[in-house]
Coordinates of C-alpha atoms in Angstrom, one line a residue:
M1 CA 42.9 95.2 190.5
P2 CA 44.0 92.1 189.7
P3 CA 40.9 89.7 188.6
R4 CA 39.5 87.5 191.9
L5 CA 39.5 83.5 190.6
L6 CA 36.8 81.8 192.6
L7 CA 36.6 79.5 190.2
L8 CA 38.8 79.1 186.5
L9 CA 38.7 76.2 183.9
L10 CA 40.4 77.4 180.9
P11 CA 39.6 74.4 178.3
R12 CA 42.3 73.6 176.7
G13 CA 42.0 72.9 172.6
G14 CA 42.3 69.1 171.7
L15 CA 45.3 67.9 169.5
L16 CA 43.8 67.8 166.2
P17 CA 44.8 65.1 163.2
P18 CA 47.5 66.6 161.0
L19 CA 46.1 67.9 157.5
R20 CA 44.3 65.9 155.3
R21 CA 46.4 66.7 151.8
R22 CA 49.7 66.2 151.2
S23 CA 52.0 68.4 151.3
P24 CA 54.4 69.6 148.7
A25 CA 57.8 68.3 147.7
L26 CA 60.4 70.1 150.9
S27 CA 63.2 70.5 148.4
P28 CA 62.8 74.7 147.6
L29 CA 62.6 74.7 151.7
L30 CA 65.4 73.0 153.0
R31 CA 68.3 75.1 151.2
R32 CA 70.9 75.0 153.7
I33 CA 72.3 78.7 153.8
P34 CA 75.1 80.3 156.2
S35 CA 74.2 83.1 158.6
N36 CA 77.0 86.1 158.9
K37 CA 75.2 87.4 162.0
A38 CA 75.3 83.6 163.8
P39 CA 79.0 82.3 162.3
G40 CA 78.4 78.1 162.5
Y41 CA 75.1 77.9 162.0
F42 CA 73.0 76.5 159.2
F43 CA 69.6 77.7 158.6
L44 CA 66.5 76.5 156.7
S45 CA 65.8 78.7 153.7
P46 CA 63.0 80.9 154.2
V47 CA 60.8 79.7 151.6
C48 CA 57.0 79.4 152.0
A49 CA 56.3 75.7 151.6
F50 CA 52.7 74.5 153.4
S51 CA 50.7 72.9 151.6
G52 CA 46.8 74.4 151.5
Y53 CA 47.7 78.3 152.0
S54 CA 51.3 79.4 151.2
G55 CA 51.4 81.3 148.3
M56 CA 47.7 81.7 148.2
A57 CA 47.1 85.8 148.6
A58 CA 43.6 87.3 150.6
G59 CA 41.7 87.9 148.0
S60 CA 42.7 85.4 145.4
P61 CA 40.4 83.8 142.6
E62 CA 41.1 80.2 145.1
Q63 CA 39.8 81.9 148.5
Q64 CA 36.9 83.9 146.3
Q65 CA 35.7 81.1 145.3
R66 CA 35.8 78.9 148.4
S67 CA 32.7 78.3 150.4
V68 CA 32.0 76.8 153.6
V69 CA 28.8 74.5 154.4
V70 CA 26.9 76.7 156.5
R71 CA 23.9 74.3 158.1
E72 CA 20.5 76.5 158.6
T73 CA 19.5 76.0 161.7
V74 CA 21.2 74.7 165.5
E75 CA 20.9 70.9 165.6
L76 CA 20.6 70.4 169.8
T77 CA 21.7 67.3 171.3
E78 CA 19.5 65.5 174.1
K79 CA 21.9 66.7 176.8
E80 CA 21.7 70.7 175.3
E81 CA 18.0 70.6 175.2
Q82 CA 17.7 69.4 178.7
I83 CA 20.4 72.1 179.8
F84 CA 18.5 75.2 177.9
R85 CA 15.2 73.1 179.1
R86 CA 16.1 73.8 182.5
L87 CA 16.9 77.2 182.0
L88 CA 13.6 78.5 180.7
D89 CA 12.0 76.7 183.6
V90 CA 13.9 79.5 185.8
V91 CA 13.3 82.1 184.1
R92 CA 9.1 81.3 183.7
H93 CA 9.5 80.1 186.9
F94 CA 10.6 83.2 188.9
G95 CA 8.6 85.9 186.1
L96 CA 12.3 87.2 185.1
G97 CA 11.3 87.8 181.6
T98 CA 15.1 86.9 180.4
Q99 CA 16.1 86.6 177.0
L100 CA 19.2 83.4 177.3
R101 CA 21.3 83.6 174.3
V102 CA 24.0 81.0 173.9
A103 CA 27.1 83.1 172.4
G104 CA 30.3 82.8 170.1
G105 CA 31.6 79.9 169.5
W106 CA 28.5 77.1 170.0
V107 CA 26.8 79.0 167.6
R108 CA 29.4 78.2 165.3
D109 CA 30.5 75.6 165.4
K110 CA 27.3 74.2 165.7
L111 CA 26.3 76.0 162.0
L112 CA 29.2 74.4 160.6
G113 CA 28.4 70.6 162.1
K114 CA 30.7 70.4 164.3
D115 CA 30.0 69.6 168.6
S116 CA 30.8 72.0 171.0
A117 CA 30.9 72.0 174.7
D118 CA 31.6 75.2 174.8
I119 CA 28.6 77.0 176.2
D120 CA 28.2 80.8 176.7
I121 CA 24.7 82.4 177.7
A122 CA 24.4 85.7 177.4
L123 CA 21.5 87.9 179.3
D124 CA 19.7 90.9 178.8
N125 CA 18.9 92.1 182.0
M126 CA 20.9 91.0 184.9
T127 CA 24.7 89.6 185.3
G128 CA 25.9 86.4 184.8
Q129 CA 26.1 85.8 189.2
N130 CA 22.2 86.6 189.4
F131 CA 21.0 84.6 187.5
C132 CA 23.4 81.7 188.7
E133 CA 21.7 82.5 192.3
K134 CA 18.0 82.4 190.9
V135 CA 19.5 78.7 189.4
N136 CA 20.2 77.5 192.8
E137 CA 16.9 78.7 194.4
Y138 CA 15.2 77.1 191.2
L139 CA 16.9 73.5 192.2
E140 CA 16.5 74.1 196.4
L141 CA 12.7 74.3 195.1
I142 CA 12.4 71.1 193.1
G143 CA 14.4 69.1 195.7
E144 CA 18.1 69.3 193.9
E145 CA 21.3 69.7 195.1
Q146 CA 22.7 73.9 195.2
K147 CA 26.1 73.9 192.8
G148 CA 29.1 76.4 193.4
I149 CA 29.2 79.7 191.5
G150 CA 32.3 80.6 190.3
V151 CA 33.2 84.4 189.3
I152 CA 35.4 85.9 187.5
Q153 CA 35.5 89.4 187.9
C154 CA 36.2 92.2 185.2
N155 CA 40.0 93.5 184.8
P156 CA 39.9 96.2 182.2
D157 CA 43.3 96.7 182.3
Q158 CA 43.9 93.0 181.1
S159 CA 41.1 93.7 178.5
K160 CA 38.7 91.4 180.5
H161 CA 35.4 93.5 180.4
L162 CA 32.9 91.5 181.8
E163 CA 32.1 89.5 184.8
T164 CA 31.4 86.1 184.3
A165 CA 29.6 83.2 186.6
R166 CA 29.9 79.8 185.7
M167 CA 28.3 77.0 187.1
L168 CA 27.3 73.2 186.4
I169 CA 24.2 72.4 184.9
L170 CA 23.3 68.8 184.1
D171 CA 27.0 68.0 184.7
I172 CA 28.2 70.7 182.4
W173 CA 30.1 73.8 182.8
I174 CA 27.9 76.8 182.2
D175 CA 29.2 80.1 181.8
F176 CA 27.1 83.3 181.8
V177 CA 27.3 86.9 181.5
N178 CA 25.3 90.1 180.5
L179 CA 24.7 91.6 177.5
R180 CA 28.0 94.1 176.8
S181 CA 27.4 98.0 175.9
E182 CA 30.7 99.5 176.4
T183 CA 31.6 103.3 176.3
Y184 CA 34.7 104.5 176.3
A185 CA 36.0 107.4 178.8
E186 CA 37.4 110.6 176.7
N187 CA 41.3 110.5 176.2
S188 CA 40.9 106.1 177.4
R189 CA 41.2 103.7 175.2
I190 CA 39.7 101.3 178.1
P191 CA 35.4 100.8 178.1
T192 CA 33.5 101.3 180.3
M193 CA 31.1 98.8 181.3
I194 CA 27.6 99.9 182.1
L195 CA 26.4 97.1 184.3
H196 CA 22.8 99.0 185.9
F197 CA 19.7 96.8 184.4
Q198 CA 18.3 99.2 182.8
E199 CA 21.4 100.2 180.8
V200 CA 22.6 96.5 180.4
G201 CA 23.5 96.3 176.5
T202 CA 21.5 95.2 173.6
A203 CA 22.3 91.7 171.6
K204 CA 22.8 93.8 168.9
E205 CA 25.6 96.6 170.9
D206 CA 27.1 93.0 172.1
A207 CA 27.3 91.3 169.0
H208 CA 28.8 94.4 167.6
R209 CA 31.3 94.5 170.2
R210 CA 32.7 90.6 169.9
D211 CA 36.0 90.0 168.4
L212 CA 35.0 88.5 165.0
T213 CA 31.8 88.0 163.0
I214 CA 31.6 84.2 163.2
N215 CA 31.5 84.7 166.6
S216 CA 29.2 86.8 166.6
L217 CA 25.8 84.6 166.5
F218 CA 23.3 84.1 168.8
F219 CA 20.9 81.1 169.7
N220 CA 18.3 82.6 171.0
I221 CA 17.3 79.5 173.2
N222 CA 13.4 80.7 174.2
N223 CA 12.5 81.1 170.8
N224 CA 15.3 78.5 169.2
S225 CA 16.3 80.6 166.3
V226 CA 19.8 81.7 165.2
E227 CA 20.4 85.5 165.8
D228 CA 22.8 87.4 162.5
L229 CA 22.6 91.0 164.7
T230 CA 25.6 92.0 162.5
G231 CA 24.3 91.7 159.5
R232 CA 27.2 89.6 158.3
G233 CA 27.4 86.4 160.4
I234 CA 26.9 84.0 158.4
E235 CA 27.8 85.1 155.5
D236 CA 31.2 86.1 156.5
L237 CA 31.2 82.0 157.7
K238 CA 30.4 80.8 154.3
K239 CA 32.8 82.6 152.6
G240 CA 35.1 81.4 155.2
L241 CA 36.2 85.2 156.1
I242 CA 38.0 86.5 159.1
V243 CA 36.9 90.4 159.9
T244 CA 35.4 91.9 162.7
P245 CA 32.0 93.6 163.3
L246 CA 33.5 97.3 163.5
P247 CA 36.8 98.8 161.9
A248 CA 39.4 96.7 163.2
K249 CA 42.3 98.4 164.9
A250 CA 39.2 99.9 166.7
T251 CA 38.5 96.5 167.9
F252 CA 41.9 95.7 168.6
L253 CA 42.8 98.4 170.7
D254 CA 40.2 97.6 173.1
D255 CA 41.4 94.0 173.3
P256 CA 44.7 93.6 171.3
L257 CA 44.5 90.0 172.2
R258 CA 42.2 90.0 169.4
V259 CA 44.3 89.5 166.8
L260 CA 46.3 86.8 167.9
R261 CA 42.1 85.0 167.8
A262 CA 42.0 86.3 164.4
I263 CA 44.9 84.6 163.5
R264 CA 44.0 81.3 165.6
F265 CA 40.4 80.8 163.8
A266 CA 42.0 81.6 160.8
A267 CA 44.5 78.6 161.3
R268 CA 41.7 76.2 163.1
F269 CA 39.5 76.8 159.8
N270 CA 41.7 77.8 157.0
F271 CA 39.6 80.8 156.3
T272 CA 41.3 84.2 155.1
L273 CA 42.0 87.0 157.0
A274 CA 40.1 90.4 155.8
E275 CA 42.5 93.0 154.1
D276 CA 41.6 95.4 156.7
L277 CA 42.0 92.9 159.8
K278 CA 45.4 92.2 158.2
E279 CA 46.6 96.3 158.1
A280 CA 45.2 96.9 161.7
A281 CA 47.1 93.7 163.0
S282 CA 50.4 95.1 161.7
D283 CA 50.0 98.8 163.1
E284 CA 52.2 100.0 165.4
R285 CA 49.9 100.8 168.4
V286 CA 48.3 97.2 168.3
K287 CA 51.6 95.4 168.4
S288 CA 53.4 97.6 171.0
E289 CA 49.9 97.5 173.1
L290 CA 49.4 93.2 172.5
G291 CA 52.8 93.5 173.9
S292 CA 51.9 95.7 176.9
K293 CA 48.3 95.5 177.5
I294 CA 48.0 92.0 177.4
S295 CA 49.8 89.3 180.5
R296 CA 52.1 86.3 178.9
E297 CA 49.8 84.1 180.0
R298 CA 47.0 84.9 178.0
I299 CA 49.2 85.2 174.9
G300 CA 50.8 81.8 175.5
H301 CA 47.7 80.6 176.2
E302 CA 46.5 81.2 172.7
I303 CA 49.5 80.0 171.2
D304 CA 49.3 77.0 173.0
L305 CA 46.3 76.5 171.1
M306 CA 47.0 77.2 167.7
M307 CA 49.8 74.6 168.6
S308 CA 47.1 72.3 169.6
D309 CA 45.0 72.7 166.3
K310 CA 44.9 71.7 162.9
H311 CA 46.7 74.1 161.5
P312 CA 49.9 75.7 163.5
V313 CA 52.1 75.9 160.3
K314 CA 49.4 78.6 159.0
A315 CA 49.1 80.5 162.5
M316 CA 52.6 81.2 162.9
C317 CA 53.4 81.9 159.4
D318 CA 50.3 84.5 160.1
I319 CA 52.1 85.4 162.8
R320 CA 55.3 86.2 160.6
D321 CA 53.4 88.4 158.2
L322 CA 52.2 90.4 160.2
G323 CA 54.8 91.6 162.0
L324 CA 53.8 89.9 165.5
F325 CA 57.1 87.5 165.9
Y326 CA 59.2 89.6 167.5
V327 CA 56.2 90.9 170.1
V328 CA 54.8 87.3 170.8
F329 CA 57.6 85.7 171.1
S330 CA 59.9 88.5 173.0
F331 CA 64.0 87.7 173.1
P332 CA 65.6 88.2 176.7
E333 CA 67.7 91.6 176.1
N334 CA 70.6 90.0 175.4
S335 CA 72.4 87.0 174.1
T336 CA 75.2 85.6 172.9
P337 CA 74.9 85.6 169.9
P338 CA 72.7 88.4 168.9
V339 CA 69.6 87.9 167.5
F340 CA 69.8 87.2 164.3
D341 CA 68.6 89.1 160.6
K342 CA 65.4 86.8 159.1
C343 CA 65.5 84.7 162.7
D344 CA 61.7 85.3 161.9
W345 CA 61.7 83.4 158.9
Q346 CA 64.1 81.4 159.7
C347 CA 62.1 79.9 162.9
V348 CA 58.9 79.5 160.8
S349 CA 60.6 77.9 157.6
H350 CA 61.5 75.3 160.1
I351 CA 58.3 74.6 161.4
E352 CA 56.7 74.2 157.9
A353 CA 59.7 72.0 157.2
A354 CA 59.1 70.1 160.1
W355 CA 55.1 69.5 159.9
N356 CA 55.8 68.2 156.5
L357 CA 58.2 65.9 157.9
A358 CA 55.6 64.2 160.6
Y359 CA 52.6 64.7 157.7
S360 CA 54.7 62.6 155.5
I361 CA 55.7 59.7 157.7
G362 CA 52.6 59.1 159.8
S363 CA 50.9 59.1 163.1
S364 CA 53.6 56.5 164.0
V365 CA 55.7 58.6 164.6
F366 CA 54.2 60.4 168.0
S367 CA 54.6 57.0 170.0
S368 CA 52.8 54.5 167.5
G369 CA 50.6 52.2 170.1
S370 CA 51.1 54.5 173.3
D371 CA 48.2 57.3 175.4
P372 CA 46.9 59.5 173.0
K373 CA 47.5 62.5 175.3
L374 CA 51.2 61.5 175.3
Q375 CA 51.1 61.6 171.6
D376 CA 49.4 65.0 171.8
E377 CA 52.5 66.2 173.8
Q378 CA 54.9 65.0 172.1
R379 CA 53.5 66.6 168.6
R380 CA 53.0 69.9 170.7
L381 CA 56.9 69.8 171.5
Y382 CA 58.0 69.2 168.1
L383 CA 56.2 71.8 167.0
Y384 CA 58.0 74.4 169.7
S385 CA 61.0 72.9 169.2
A386 CA 61.3 72.5 165.7
L387 CA 60.1 76.1 165.3
F388 CA 63.2 77.1 168.0
I389 CA 65.9 75.3 166.2
P390 CA 67.4 78.4 164.7
L391 CA 67.6 79.8 168.7
R392 CA 69.1 76.3 169.9
N393 CA 72.9 77.6 170.6
M394 CA 71.5 80.8 171.5
F395 CA 71.9 81.4 175.2
Y396 CA 71.5 84.8 177.7
L397 CA 72.8 85.1 181.5
D398 CA 70.0 84.7 183.9
K399 CA 70.2 87.2 187.5
R400 CA 72.7 84.4 188.6
S401 CA 74.8 84.5 185.2
K402 CA 73.8 81.2 184.6
R403 CA 73.6 80.3 181.2
V404 CA 69.9 79.5 179.6
P405 CA 69.2 78.9 176.5
V406 CA 67.2 81.6 174.7
S407 CA 64.3 78.6 174.0
S408 CA 64.0 78.2 177.5
Y409 CA 63.6 81.6 178.5
I410 CA 60.9 82.4 175.5
I411 CA 58.9 79.2 176.7
K412 CA 58.8 80.1 180.4
H413 CA 59.0 83.8 180.1
S414 CA 57.2 85.1 176.8
L415 CA 54.5 82.2 176.9
K416 CA 54.1 81.7 180.6
L417 CA 54.2 77.9 179.4
K418 CA 55.1 75.2 181.8
A419 CA 58.9 75.0 183.1
S420 CA 58.8 71.1 182.2
D421 CA 57.9 72.1 178.6
A422 CA 61.2 74.7 178.6
E423 CA 63.1 72.0 180.0
T424 CA 61.7 69.3 176.9
V425 CA 62.1 71.3 174.2
V426 CA 66.2 72.2 175.5
N427 CA 66.7 68.3 175.9
I428 CA 65.1 67.3 172.6
H429 CA 67.4 70.3 171.0
A430 CA 70.1 68.3 172.8
A431 CA 69.4 64.7 171.9
S432 CA 69.3 66.1 168.3
E433 CA 72.4 66.7 168.2
K434 CA 73.6 63.6 169.6
F435 CA 71.6 61.3 167.2
A436 CA 73.2 63.7 164.5
E437 CA 76.4 61.3 165.1
L438 CA 73.9 58.0 166.0
V439 CA 72.9 58.3 162.4
L440 CA 75.9 58.2 160.9
L441 CA 77.0 55.5 162.9
L442 CA 73.4 53.6 161.8
E443 CA 73.7 54.4 158.6
S444 CA 76.7 53.7 157.0
S445 CA 79.6 51.4 157.9
V446 CA 81.6 53.9 159.5
D447 CA 85.1 53.5 161.6
V448 CA 83.4 52.6 164.9
R449 CA 86.6 52.3 166.8
T450 CA 86.8 55.8 167.9
L451 CA 83.2 56.0 169.3
K452 CA 84.5 52.4 170.8
E453 CA 86.8 53.9 172.3
K454 CA 84.5 56.8 174.2
L455 CA 82.4 54.3 176.1
E456 CA 84.9 52.2 177.1
D457 CA 87.8 52.2 179.8
E458 CA 90.2 49.8 181.1
Y459 CA 87.7 48.4 182.9
L460 CA 85.7 47.8 180.4
E461 CA 85.6 46.0 176.6
I462 CA 82.8 46.6 174.8
P463 CA 82.8 44.3 171.8
T464 CA 82.4 45.7 168.4
D465 CA 78.9 44.5 166.5
S466 CA 77.4 46.1 170.4
V467 CA 79.0 49.5 170.3
K468 CA 75.8 50.9 168.4
R469 CA 73.4 49.5 170.3
V470 CA 75.4 50.7 173.8
C471 CA 75.6 54.4 172.1
A472 CA 71.9 54.3 170.8
G473 CA 71.0 53.1 174.2
L474 CA 72.5 55.9 176.3
I475 CA 70.8 58.4 174.1
L476 CA 67.5 57.0 174.6
R477 CA 67.5 56.9 178.2
E478 CA 67.9 60.5 178.6
I479 CA 65.3 61.6 176.6
K480 CA 63.1 58.7 176.7
D481 CA 59.3 59.0 175.4
F482 CA 60.6 61.4 173.1
W483 CA 63.4 60.0 171.2
R484 CA 61.5 59.9 168.3
V485 CA 60.5 63.3 168.7
A486 CA 64.6 63.8 169.4
L487 CA 64.9 61.6 165.7
L488 CA 62.6 63.7 163.8
V489 CA 64.3 67.0 165.5
S490 CA 67.9 65.7 164.1
I491 CA 66.7 64.3 160.6
L492 CA 65.1 67.9 160.2
S493 CA 68.8 69.8 159.8
Y494 CA 70.6 66.6 159.2
P495 CA 73.4 67.8 157.2
E496 CA 73.7 65.6 153.6
A497 CA 76.4 63.3 153.5
E498 CA 78.8 63.8 150.8
N499 CA 77.8 61.1 148.9
A500 CA 74.3 62.7 148.9
A501 CA 75.8 65.9 147.8
D502 CA 73.8 65.5 144.0
I503 CA 70.7 64.8 146.8
H504 CA 68.1 67.2 144.3
N505 CA 69.1 65.4 141.3
K506 CA 67.6 62.1 142.4
Q507 CA 64.6 62.7 144.6
D508 CA 62.5 65.4 146.5
E509 CA 64.5 65.7 149.6
L510 CA 61.4 65.6 151.8
H511 CA 61.2 61.9 150.3
W512 CA 65.2 61.6 151.3
R513 CA 64.6 62.6 155.2
K514 CA 61.4 60.9 155.5
E515 CA 63.3 57.7 154.4
K516 CA 66.3 58.3 156.3
Y517 CA 64.2 58.5 160.0
I518 CA 62.1 55.6 158.6
R519 CA 65.2 53.7 158.3
V520 CA 67.1 54.9 161.0
E521 CA 63.9 54.4 163.5
R522 CA 63.6 50.7 162.5
A523 CA 67.4 50.6 163.2
I524 CA 66.6 51.2 166.7
T525 CA 63.5 49.4 167.3
D526 CA 65.1 46.5 165.9
L527 CA 68.3 46.8 168.4
D528 CA 65.2 46.3 171.2
L529 CA 65.6 49.5 172.3
D530 CA 61.9 51.4 172.3
G531 CA 61.4 51.4 176.1
V532 CA 65.4 51.3 177.0
W533 CA 64.4 53.9 179.4
K534 CA 62.1 51.5 181.6
L535 CA 64.9 48.8 181.8
K536 CA 65.7 47.6 185.4
P537 CA 69.3 47.9 186.2
V538 CA 71.1 44.1 186.2
L539 CA 72.8 44.9 189.6
D540 CA 71.7 47.9 191.5
G541 CA 74.0 50.0 194.2
K542 CA 74.0 48.0 196.9
S543 CA 74.9 44.9 194.8
I544 CA 77.6 46.4 193.4
M545 CA 78.8 47.8 197.1
G546 CA 78.9 44.6 197.7
V547 CA 80.9 43.6 194.9
M548 CA 83.3 46.1 195.5
Q549 CA 83.6 45.5 199.4
V550 CA 83.2 49.0 200.0
K551 CA 80.7 49.7 202.9
S552 CA 79.7 53.6 201.9
G553 CA 78.5 54.5 198.0
G554 CA 79.9 58.3 196.5
P555 CA 81.0 59.1 192.9
L556 CA 83.2 55.4 192.7
V557 CA 79.8 53.8 192.3
G558 CA 78.6 56.0 190.9
T559 CA 81.0 55.2 187.8
W560 CA 80.7 51.5 187.7
Q561 CA 76.4 51.7 188.3
Q562 CA 77.0 53.8 184.3
R563 CA 79.4 51.0 183.3
A564 CA 77.2 47.7 184.4
L565 CA 74.6 50.1 182.3
K566 CA 76.9 49.4 179.2
W567 CA 77.8 46.6 179.9
Q568 CA 73.7 45.8 180.2
L569 CA 73.3 47.5 177.2
A570 CA 76.2 45.6 175.1
H571 CA 74.6 42.2 177.0
P572 CA 70.6 42.3 176.3
N573 CA 70.5 38.7 177.2
G574 CA 73.1 38.9 180.1
T575 CA 72.1 37.7 183.6
M576 CA 73.1 38.5 187.4
D577 CA 75.3 36.4 187.8
E578 CA 77.0 37.2 184.3
C579 CA 77.9 40.8 185.0
I580 CA 78.8 40.3 188.8
E581 CA 81.5 37.9 187.2
W582 CA 82.3 40.5 185.0
M583 CA 82.3 43.3 187.6
K584 CA 84.5 40.6 189.9
Q585 CA 87.2 40.5 187.0
S586 CA 86.9 43.7 186.8
Q587 CA 87.8 44.7 190.1
S588 CA 90.9 42.4 190.0
K589 CA 92.2 44.7 187.1
R590 CA 91.7 47.4 189.5
Q591 CA 93.2 46.5 192.4
K592 CA 96.4 44.6 190.5
V593 CA 96.4 48.3 188.2
E594 CA 96.4 50.2 191.9
S595 CA 99.3 48.1 193.2
S596 CA 101.2 48.4 189.9
T597 CA 100.9 51.5 190.5
R598 CA 101.9 52.0 194.2
T599 CA 104.4 49.5 193.7
A600 CA 105.9 52.6 190.5
F601 CA 105.6 55.2 193.2

């Protein structure tokens, strides 16, 4: 039975700043190689060049000698002290005898000196819902408003083994769950929770049932102490080691999503995956159950957290290296062209290159000075766009025989992300291809006559020195706030001009691409085009209908609206009267053309 959700707020990982270490040269990463499987494609060579982890094998001296600063005690904030006192008051007032333990990530983060708002309370003698009801009884006794209780029921078929209750305590959301004691029915991979009060699991049993040792730590609220009941949680935290409390394969078969959680935490903290964990994650049965037993929503949520975290490229490299790429990013059954050899390597190589390029430029690359949330969203979708660059010319036919980009399928169906995410990535890919032509136009003194002819018609003449502005403005009006992202993606796969064929003899290719982006971005801003999509048309449809002396709109009015937009881009200081005068002259010209056409017949 699917879980019944009364209240569920899934926390979304905040987008964090980029790596502090400067990335290495990108030149060995960006060698362009043809693909026999996809004629006409050129891809980045699958060379790992990401700073801070690539080429550093697990267990190497560099990793063995690393140490993480771990605090000896947990330092509580004033709000946390108030919350914990309130919970203890409930236990004492009703004589519940309950040991209250904060579990998992909150303890880990506190020991690492990081703040955390993710407070999960483990209970040793009752369910979360029962305890929340006691909290409300206590609130009523002291004259405070009772709070709503949200219950997320267990669903073993989706590896959701524990019922969780959630409520607001002093304006902070707190999750409550009983300690787990899982037994396995014979010939069954799905654990059965024992929920009778006298058989609720012990804290030690619960700790060993956690996904990772660094997430198995408890903070005992009753005696204000950290409990490391696996005997290795703190030590693994200090070593920077990602390891499971119980044998890794059994842990992953219990809940295959833990494979992705292990990868995510390894990436977040730049920790090392243990060898037995990597072996288990690569096991065919584990991979099969990850693809079949775990919902696409849960997989997509984990991937989105990776993309929004500090080391998304490390996470994608681990997914690829463990043979999980096609499990996570499942493709449609039939695509044109078909999935090519080393597709996973090509995709990850592109996101590596994208990360290094964006990091070398700096934070200004994502809508400098704008809404931080928009910047974070641009960063996230930039990474998805880069990851799927090798797929941008791949399509499949949906049930209506409509051609749909494979990248859109993966985002919407494999990861179950927002449809708007898929649409934006597809638009970024399309705009990046248009930017390729614009880069050539802005970067060199190429003959603009051909482009000028494309933009003009018999009623519109664009001054030669305005062609670049009109061309760039039209592209920016399509992609809007994401124009810098599209430009980055375009620069990332930008084909070297003939006079730059010896670029590797002159300078690092990363620096070359960085400088190219900066020059083009500056050229666009110098043309005063940043925000051009917000530009109010100098003439609206009604005004155009008045000039043309027509009573209703239609394709003809739409065509003239597009002409008026081009005129406005070519004449940024032009007034409404000047635009009307241009239209009247064009209208007169149109009438003469039509009259001469009728005379000819």
